[in-house]
Amino acid sequence: MFRLEFDNYEYSGEGISESIAGLLEKDLGFYDLVMREDEHIEIKNFASEVSGEYDRVVVLGIGGSALGIKTIRDTILPKKDRDDLRIIDNVDPDFVYENTYDLDLERTLFVVITKSGGTSETMSLFMNMKAKVERAGLEYKDKFVFVTDPENGLLRKIADRDDVKTFEVPQNVGGRYSVLSAVGLLPAALAGVNIDELINGGKVIRDLLLRDDEDENICFRMAKFQADNYKDGININVLFPYSNHLLRFGEWYAQLLAESIGKSQDVGITPVTALGATDQHSQLQLYSDGPDDKMYQFLRVNEFQNDMKIALDTEDDLIMEKFEFLNGVKFGELLNTELEGTRESLCEKNRPSLSLDINKIDAENLGGLFMLYEGSTALLGELLEVDAFNQPGVERSKVLTKEFLAKRND
Ligand code: PA5
């Protein structure tokens, strides 16, 4: 499905058996999300039942409950349809206003996504939108669907009390590993994405993730690249997609890597995203000549949906003098040649990099990418001996915010 190559890095499969065994010992649900066929059917049935009733879906969620669906929307939905799936993942009042002032509440379906069922940002957005819907004289439970824990949390209690349609986030799946659950799949299906394609891509990589084969297991190869470089003192990871559509994927991955691996004073990898070719003109100077503390991951798309020739005017001497090398070249080829140029220039400076080839951007490959990066991050946790599935630092900030606001009301 994907082709992986390394530069300035000597791969060895050492540690693969122990890492896989470490994952299997844990109660992890993320890689089996793609096998939950009954749930997939329920999601698809619900989406087709309500299709036609709504013009717009509005997701309320934050962090792992929003980054995945934002990535799906901005990677594979056509630009003209993206505004029909709004994602409110902050409580910045101007942002909330911009995304809600023009809603036709009669024709809007709100999807509230929170695994814990009690995150302040999401719950305050929920309360605000519920009040709006009720003020408009509408029955709120007809306009809302929840995605939350099957048993625990405030939102689950509200769902049970008010009989709101609810999908679940399995208890053994953390927020940042949940995109292939109802967290990502439900809003995707409501927006018209063929979720079977996302799931099928995820399945291809799931079958490799637990395979004790150092050449076949692409998740392990990526994890080992990061672990070995980290042990050599390199603690910044630059994800360098040469595709505007994959920019959001970088945001999703930043959370996955930062929250999964940053666990103590001694262990953590800082995620950075750079967009090729744009950021060659902003960040590359640092990468090329600055400190040797970064590893690079190039994402190359082989086939673009709308590739086109650069319309070079071969009659124009001034242009031809300088740009004859572009004669007959398409934008996609220019972009990917720039990738090769950047890759080679970093290689000359002995910077370690991996390059991942993606045939084209579609739902199946995106599903595969999600599973690939989740699997490799989980294995990286094993190799670096950290718990890649908790987030005590995030929890602490949630608790303090509640305490500060409670004091203000005393
Ligand atoms: O990865 C995580 O666990 C966090 O980023 C959560 O997704 C985020 O804090 C939102 O939590 P919840 O889904 O419980 O509202």
mmCIF file of C-alpha atoms in Angstrom, residues 41-303:
data_model
loop_
_atom_site.group_PDB
_atom_site.id
_atom_site.type_symbol
_atom_site.label_atom_id
_atom_site.label_comp_id
_atom_site.label_asym_id
_atom_site.label_seq_id
_atom_site.Cartn_x
_atom_site.Cartn_y
_atom_site.Cartn_z
ATOM 1 C CA ILE A 41 -23.452 -1.017 9.492
ATOM 2 C CA GLU A 42 -25.213 0.963 12.231
ATOM 3 C CA ILE A 43 -23.301 4.111 11.263
ATOM 4 C CA LYS A 44 -24.070 3.699 7.567
ATOM 5 C CA ASN A 45 -27.751 2.965 8.263
ATOM 6 C CA PHE A 46 -28.079 6.015 10.492
ATOM 7 C CA ALA A 47 -26.375 8.234 7.899
ATOM 8 C CA SER A 48 -28.686 7.034 5.151
ATOM 9 C CA GLU A 49 -31.801 7.333 7.383
ATOM 10 C CA VAL A 50 -31.120 11.008 8.124
ATOM 11 C CA SER A 51 -29.749 11.962 4.731
ATOM 12 C CA GLY A 52 -31.984 14.604 3.189
ATOM 13 C CA GLU A 53 -33.135 15.828 6.621
ATOM 14 C CA TYR A 54 -30.096 18.029 7.149
ATOM 15 C CA ASP A 55 -28.041 20.434 5.059
ATOM 16 C CA ARG A 56 -25.260 20.694 7.561
ATOM 17 C CA VAL A 57 -23.513 18.627 10.221
ATOM 18 C CA VAL A 58 -21.795 20.445 13.086
ATOM 19 C CA VAL A 59 -19.308 18.497 15.194
ATOM 20 C CA LEU A 60 -18.626 19.675 18.756
ATOM 21 C CA GLY A 61 -15.451 18.099 20.147
ATOM 22 C CA ILE A 62 -11.800 18.837 20.870
ATOM 23 C CA GLY A 63 -8.372 17.161 20.634
ATOM 24 C CA GLY A 64 -8.664 13.490 19.752
ATOM 25 C CA SER A 65 -12.402 13.957 19.361
ATOM 26 C CA ALA A 66 -11.985 16.463 16.522
ATOM 27 C CA LEU A 67 -8.574 16.231 14.837
ATOM 28 C CA GLY A 68 -9.354 12.991 13.012
ATOM 29 C CA ILE A 69 -12.583 14.172 11.421
ATOM 30 C CA LYS A 70 -10.983 17.511 10.534
ATOM 31 C CA THR A 71 -8.305 15.525 8.713
ATOM 32 C CA ILE A 72 -10.849 13.373 6.898
ATOM 33 C CA ARG A 73 -12.834 16.442 5.849
ATOM 34 C CA ASP A 74 -9.885 18.461 4.595
ATOM 35 C CA THR A 75 -8.090 15.545 2.956
ATOM 36 C CA ILE A 76 -10.821 13.849 0.982
ATOM 37 C CA LEU A 77 -13.979 15.952 0.860
ATOM 38 C CA PRO A 78 -14.183 18.257 -2.151
ATOM 39 C CA LYS A 79 -13.617 21.880 -1.113
ATOM 40 C CA LYS A 80 -17.154 22.864 -2.084
ATOM 41 C CA ASP A 81 -18.628 20.368 0.444
ATOM 42 C CA ARG A 82 -16.379 21.130 3.394
ATOM 43 C CA ASP A 83 -18.515 23.891 4.846
ATOM 44 C CA ASP A 84 -21.389 21.404 5.177
ATOM 45 C CA LEU A 85 -19.332 19.657 7.845
ATOM 46 C CA ARG A 86 -18.342 22.266 10.399
ATOM 47 C CA ILE A 87 -16.123 21.274 13.280
ATOM 48 C CA ILE A 88 -16.130 23.493 16.353
ATOM 49 C CA ASP A 89 -13.101 22.441 18.364
ATOM 50 C CA ASN A 90 -12.443 25.555 20.402
ATOM 51 C CA VAL A 91 -14.242 27.930 22.701
ATOM 52 C CA ASP A 92 -12.814 31.064 21.103
ATOM 53 C CA PRO A 93 -16.066 33.065 20.991
ATOM 54 C CA ASP A 94 -15.318 34.627 17.603
ATOM 55 C CA PHE A 95 -14.659 31.194 16.114
ATOM 56 C CA VAL A 96 -17.849 29.803 17.687
ATOM 57 C CA TYR A 97 -19.859 32.746 16.342
ATOM 58 C CA GLU A 98 -18.422 32.457 12.827
ATOM 59 C CA ASN A 99 -19.398 28.798 12.717
ATOM 60 C CA THR A 100 -22.888 29.139 14.130
ATOM 61 C CA TYR A 101 -24.453 32.534 13.384
ATOM 62 C CA ASP A 102 -25.855 31.444 10.025
ATOM 63 C CA LEU A 103 -27.037 27.927 10.911
ATOM 64 C CA ASP A 104 -30.510 26.901 9.863
ATOM 65 C CA LEU A 105 -31.214 25.013 13.099
ATOM 66 C CA GLU A 106 -34.103 23.101 11.592
ATOM 67 C CA ARG A 107 -31.689 21.598 9.031
ATOM 68 C CA THR A 108 -28.585 21.168 11.197
ATOM 69 C CA LEU A 109 -27.492 17.969 12.928
ATOM 70 C CA PHE A 110 -25.119 18.438 15.872
ATOM 71 C CA VAL A 111 -22.704 15.612 16.673
ATOM 72 C CA VAL A 112 -21.276 15.943 20.179
ATOM 73 C CA ILE A 113 -18.098 13.885 20.555
ATOM 74 C CA THR A 114 -16.399 13.405 23.899
ATOM 75 C CA LYS A 115 -15.006 10.165 25.206
ATOM 76 C CA SER A 116 -14.951 11.258 28.841
ATOM 77 C CA GLY A 117 -18.307 12.942 28.446
ATOM 78 C CA GLY A 118 -17.208 15.837 30.594
ATOM 79 C CA THR A 119 -14.634 17.970 28.749
ATOM 80 C CA SER A 120 -15.396 21.598 29.589
ATOM 81 C CA GLU A 121 -14.927 22.970 26.066
ATOM 82 C CA THR A 122 -17.156 20.382 24.438
ATOM 83 C CA MET A 123 -19.810 20.433 27.139
ATOM 84 C CA SER A 124 -20.012 24.219 27.134
ATOM 85 C CA LEU A 125 -20.458 24.178 23.344
ATOM 86 C CA PHE A 126 -23.118 21.482 23.728
ATOM 87 C CA MET A 127 -25.035 23.498 26.330
ATOM 88 C CA ASN A 128 -24.833 26.641 24.222
ATOM 89 C CA MET A 129 -26.098 24.915 21.067
ATOM 90 C CA LYS A 130 -28.792 22.969 22.929
ATOM 91 C CA ALA A 131 -30.131 26.238 24.353
ATOM 92 C CA LYS A 132 -30.103 27.789 20.868
ATOM 93 C CA VAL A 133 -32.037 24.860 19.421
ATOM 94 C CA GLU A 134 -34.583 24.956 22.257
ATOM 95 C CA ARG A 135 -34.999 28.715 21.934
ATOM 96 C CA ALA A 136 -35.883 28.089 18.301
ATOM 97 C CA GLY A 137 -38.751 25.892 19.542
ATOM 98 C CA LEU A 138 -37.163 22.623 18.444
ATOM 99 C CA GLU A 139 -36.867 19.352 20.376
ATOM 100 C CA TYR A 140 -33.144 19.121 21.099
ATOM 101 C CA LYS A 141 -32.873 15.344 21.049
ATOM 102 C CA ASP A 142 -34.056 15.333 17.428
ATOM 103 C CA LYS A 143 -31.188 17.587 16.432
ATOM 104 C CA PHE A 144 -28.330 15.977 18.371
ATOM 105 C CA VAL A 145 -26.422 12.713 18.273
ATOM 106 C CA PHE A 146 -23.692 11.829 20.783
ATOM 107 C CA VAL A 147 -20.477 9.830 20.538
ATOM 108 C CA THR A 148 -19.213 8.945 23.999
ATOM 109 C CA ASP A 149 -18.198 6.231 26.452
ATOM 110 C CA PRO A 150 -20.626 3.271 26.532
ATOM 111 C CA GLU A 151 -21.148 3.525 30.302
ATOM 112 C CA ASN A 152 -19.446 6.451 31.987
ATOM 113 C CA GLY A 153 -19.496 10.224 31.972
ATOM 114 C CA LEU A 154 -22.002 13.034 32.087
ATOM 115 C CA LEU A 155 -22.898 12.919 28.406
ATOM 116 C CA ARG A 156 -23.763 9.224 28.683
ATOM 117 C CA LYS A 157 -26.058 10.035 31.618
ATOM 118 C CA ILE A 158 -27.728 12.813 29.622
ATOM 119 C CA ALA A 159 -28.138 10.483 26.640
ATOM 120 C CA ASP A 160 -29.808 7.843 28.803
ATOM 121 C CA ARG A 161 -32.040 10.359 30.558
ATOM 122 C CA ASP A 162 -33.129 12.233 27.431
ATOM 123 C CA ASP A 163 -33.071 9.282 25.052
ATOM 124 C CA VAL A 164 -30.587 10.837 22.618
ATOM 125 C CA LYS A 165 -29.237 8.665 19.798
ATOM 126 C CA THR A 166 -25.689 7.698 20.835
ATOM 127 C CA PHE A 167 -22.715 5.874 19.341
ATOM 128 C CA GLU A 168 -19.856 4.659 21.483
ATOM 129 C CA VAL A 169 -16.126 5.169 21.833
ATOM 130 C CA PRO A 170 -14.848 1.783 23.054
ATOM 131 C CA GLN A 171 -13.363 2.013 26.541
ATOM 132 C CA ASN A 172 -10.009 0.633 25.435
ATOM 133 C CA VAL A 173 -9.529 3.286 22.714
ATOM 134 C CA GLY A 174 -8.039 6.657 23.664
ATOM 135 C CA GLY A 175 -9.033 9.912 21.942
ATOM 136 C CA ARG A 176 -6.009 10.201 19.674
ATOM 137 C CA TYR A 177 -6.363 6.580 18.516
ATOM 138 C CA SER A 178 -10.111 6.859 17.896
ATOM 139 C CA VAL A 179 -10.451 8.263 14.372
ATOM 140 C CA LEU A 180 -11.507 4.897 12.920
ATOM 141 C CA SER A 181 -14.275 4.533 15.530
ATOM 142 C CA ALA A 182 -17.615 6.391 15.427
ATOM 143 C CA VAL A 183 -15.582 9.468 16.442
ATOM 144 C CA GLY A 184 -14.357 9.822 12.860
ATOM 145 C CA LEU A 185 -16.603 7.453 10.954
ATOM 146 C CA LEU A 186 -19.997 8.839 12.015
ATOM 147 C CA PRO A 187 -19.435 12.450 10.933
ATOM 148 C CA ALA A 188 -17.579 11.185 7.859
ATOM 149 C CA ALA A 189 -20.554 9.026 6.845
ATOM 150 C CA LEU A 190 -22.947 11.914 7.520
ATOM 151 C CA ALA A 191 -20.827 14.055 5.206
ATOM 152 C CA GLY A 192 -21.063 11.488 2.440
ATOM 153 C CA VAL A 193 -17.642 9.820 2.757
ATOM 154 C CA ASN A 194 -17.552 6.138 1.819
ATOM 155 C CA ILE A 195 -16.421 4.877 5.217
ATOM 156 C CA ASP A 196 -15.852 1.341 3.914
ATOM 157 C CA GLU A 197 -12.878 2.703 1.988
ATOM 158 C CA LEU A 198 -11.383 4.265 5.122
ATOM 159 C CA ILE A 199 -11.952 0.994 6.990
ATOM 160 C CA ASN A 200 -10.472 -1.150 4.212
ATOM 161 C CA GLY A 201 -7.299 0.942 4.154
ATOM 162 C CA GLY A 202 -7.030 0.595 7.929
ATOM 163 C CA LYS A 203 -7.435 -3.182 7.638
ATOM 164 C CA VAL A 204 -4.523 -3.536 5.211
ATOM 165 C CA ILE A 205 -2.145 -1.953 7.726
ATOM 166 C CA ARG A 206 -3.736 -3.655 10.755
ATOM 167 C CA ASP A 207 -2.760 -6.971 9.184
ATOM 168 C CA LEU A 208 0.885 -5.848 9.098
ATOM 169 C CA LEU A 209 1.041 -4.179 12.526
ATOM 170 C CA LEU A 210 1.236 -7.345 14.574
ATOM 171 C CA ARG A 211 3.295 -9.342 12.064
ATOM 172 C CA ASP A 212 6.641 -10.436 13.500
ATOM 173 C CA ASP A 213 8.457 -9.820 10.231
ATOM 174 C CA GLU A 214 11.059 -7.066 10.244
ATOM 175 C CA ASP A 215 10.781 -6.381 6.503
ATOM 176 C CA GLU A 216 7.001 -6.574 6.112
ATOM 177 C CA ASN A 217 5.995 -4.708 9.255
ATOM 178 C CA ILE A 218 5.986 -1.121 8.011
ATOM 179 C CA CYS A 219 4.672 0.188 11.363
ATOM 180 C CA PHE A 220 7.679 -1.294 13.129
ATOM 181 C CA ARG A 221 10.106 0.036 10.524
ATOM 182 C CA MET A 222 8.814 3.560 11.053
ATOM 183 C CA ALA A 223 8.843 3.200 14.824
ATOM 184 C CA LYS A 224 12.391 1.853 14.797
ATOM 185 C CA PHE A 225 13.597 4.747 12.649
ATOM 186 C CA GLN A 226 12.225 7.186 15.219
ATOM 187 C CA ALA A 227 13.396 5.238 18.270
ATOM 188 C CA ASP A 228 16.968 4.779 16.998
ATOM 189 C CA ASN A 229 17.286 8.407 15.966
ATOM 190 C CA TYR A 230 15.809 9.523 19.279
ATOM 191 C CA LYS A 231 18.386 7.430 21.114
ATOM 192 C CA ASP A 232 21.046 9.223 19.027
ATOM 193 C CA GLY A 233 19.884 12.539 20.504
ATOM 194 C CA ILE A 234 17.444 13.600 17.797
ATOM 195 C CA ASN A 235 14.227 14.703 19.471
ATOM 196 C CA ILE A 236 12.326 16.705 16.858
ATOM 197 C CA ASN A 237 10.262 15.033 14.166
ATOM 198 C CA VAL A 238 9.459 17.041 11.045
ATOM 199 C CA LEU A 239 6.578 15.641 9.021
ATOM 200 C CA PHE A 240 7.017 17.039 5.508
ATOM 201 C CA PRO A 241 3.987 16.270 3.317
ATOM 202 C CA TYR A 242 4.301 17.491 -0.270
ATOM 203 C CA SER A 243 0.546 17.903 -0.504
ATOM 204 C CA ASN A 244 -1.760 20.637 0.767
ATOM 205 C CA HIS A 245 -4.414 18.019 1.366
ATOM 206 C CA LEU A 246 -2.187 16.253 3.871
ATOM 207 C CA LEU A 247 -1.501 19.335 5.949
ATOM 208 C CA ARG A 248 -4.277 18.469 8.412
ATOM 209 C CA PHE A 249 -2.835 14.994 8.709
ATOM 210 C CA GLY A 250 0.205 16.726 10.187
ATOM 211 C CA GLU A 251 -1.995 18.353 12.856
ATOM 212 C CA TRP A 252 -3.590 15.023 13.691
ATOM 213 C CA TYR A 253 -0.181 13.357 13.900
ATOM 214 C CA ALA A 254 1.255 16.133 16.059
ATOM 215 C CA GLN A 255 -1.231 15.244 18.788
ATOM 216 C CA LEU A 256 -0.622 11.532 18.395
ATOM 217 C CA LEU A 257 3.143 11.835 18.687
ATOM 218 C CA ALA A 258 3.259 14.552 21.342
ATOM 219 C CA GLU A 259 0.694 13.049 23.705
ATOM 220 C CA SER A 260 1.793 9.460 23.229
ATOM 221 C CA ILE A 261 5.535 9.851 23.640
ATOM 222 C CA GLY A 262 6.049 13.034 25.712
ATOM 223 C CA LYS A 263 5.849 11.469 29.113
ATOM 224 C CA SER A 264 8.710 12.612 31.330
ATOM 225 C CA GLN A 265 11.668 14.989 31.544
ATOM 226 C CA ASP A 266 13.645 12.307 29.756
ATOM 227 C CA VAL A 267 11.356 11.149 26.968
ATOM 228 C CA GLY A 268 9.524 13.083 24.279
ATOM 229 C CA ILE A 269 9.659 13.888 20.568
ATOM 230 C CA THR A 270 8.535 17.326 19.427
ATOM 231 C CA PRO A 271 6.300 17.211 16.360
ATOM 232 C CA VAL A 272 6.644 19.825 13.638
ATOM 233 C CA THR A 273 4.813 19.945 10.324
ATOM 234 C CA ALA A 274 6.262 21.553 7.205
ATOM 235 C CA LEU A 275 4.396 21.805 3.914
ATOM 236 C CA GLY A 276 6.331 21.065 0.775
ATOM 237 C CA ALA A 277 7.145 22.969 -1.340
ATOM 238 C CA THR A 278 5.818 26.060 0.512
ATOM 239 C CA ASP A 279 7.956 25.650 3.631
ATOM 240 C CA GLN A 280 11.136 25.148 1.654
ATOM 241 C CA HIS A 281 10.841 28.915 1.475
ATOM 242 C CA SER A 282 10.401 29.313 5.214
ATOM 243 C CA GLN A 283 11.813 26.452 7.311
ATOM 244 C CA LEU A 284 14.345 24.667 5.115
ATOM 245 C CA GLN A 285 17.243 26.975 5.962
ATOM 246 C CA LEU A 286 16.988 25.846 9.606
ATOM 247 C CA TYR A 287 16.716 22.188 8.631
ATOM 248 C CA SER A 288 19.663 22.336 6.310
ATOM 249 C CA ASP A 289 22.159 24.411 8.290
ATOM 250 C CA GLY A 290 20.708 24.569 11.811
ATOM 251 C CA PRO A 291 21.202 22.103 14.690
ATOM 252 C CA ASP A 292 21.310 18.418 13.821
ATOM 253 C CA ASP A 293 18.437 17.559 16.187
ATOM 254 C CA LYS A 294 15.699 16.620 13.722
ATOM 255 C CA MET A 295 14.494 13.605 11.809
ATOM 256 C CA TYR A 296 12.359 14.058 8.705
ATOM 257 C CA GLN A 297 9.422 12.211 7.230
ATOM 258 C CA PHE A 298 8.640 13.065 3.620
ATOM 259 C CA LEU A 299 5.170 12.176 2.337
ATOM 260 C CA ARG A 300 5.032 11.953 -1.424
ATOM 261 C CA VAL A 301 1.832 11.618 -3.459
ATOM 262 C CA ASN A 302 2.436 9.867 -6.764
ATOM 263 C CA GLU A 303 -0.767 10.753 -8.601
#
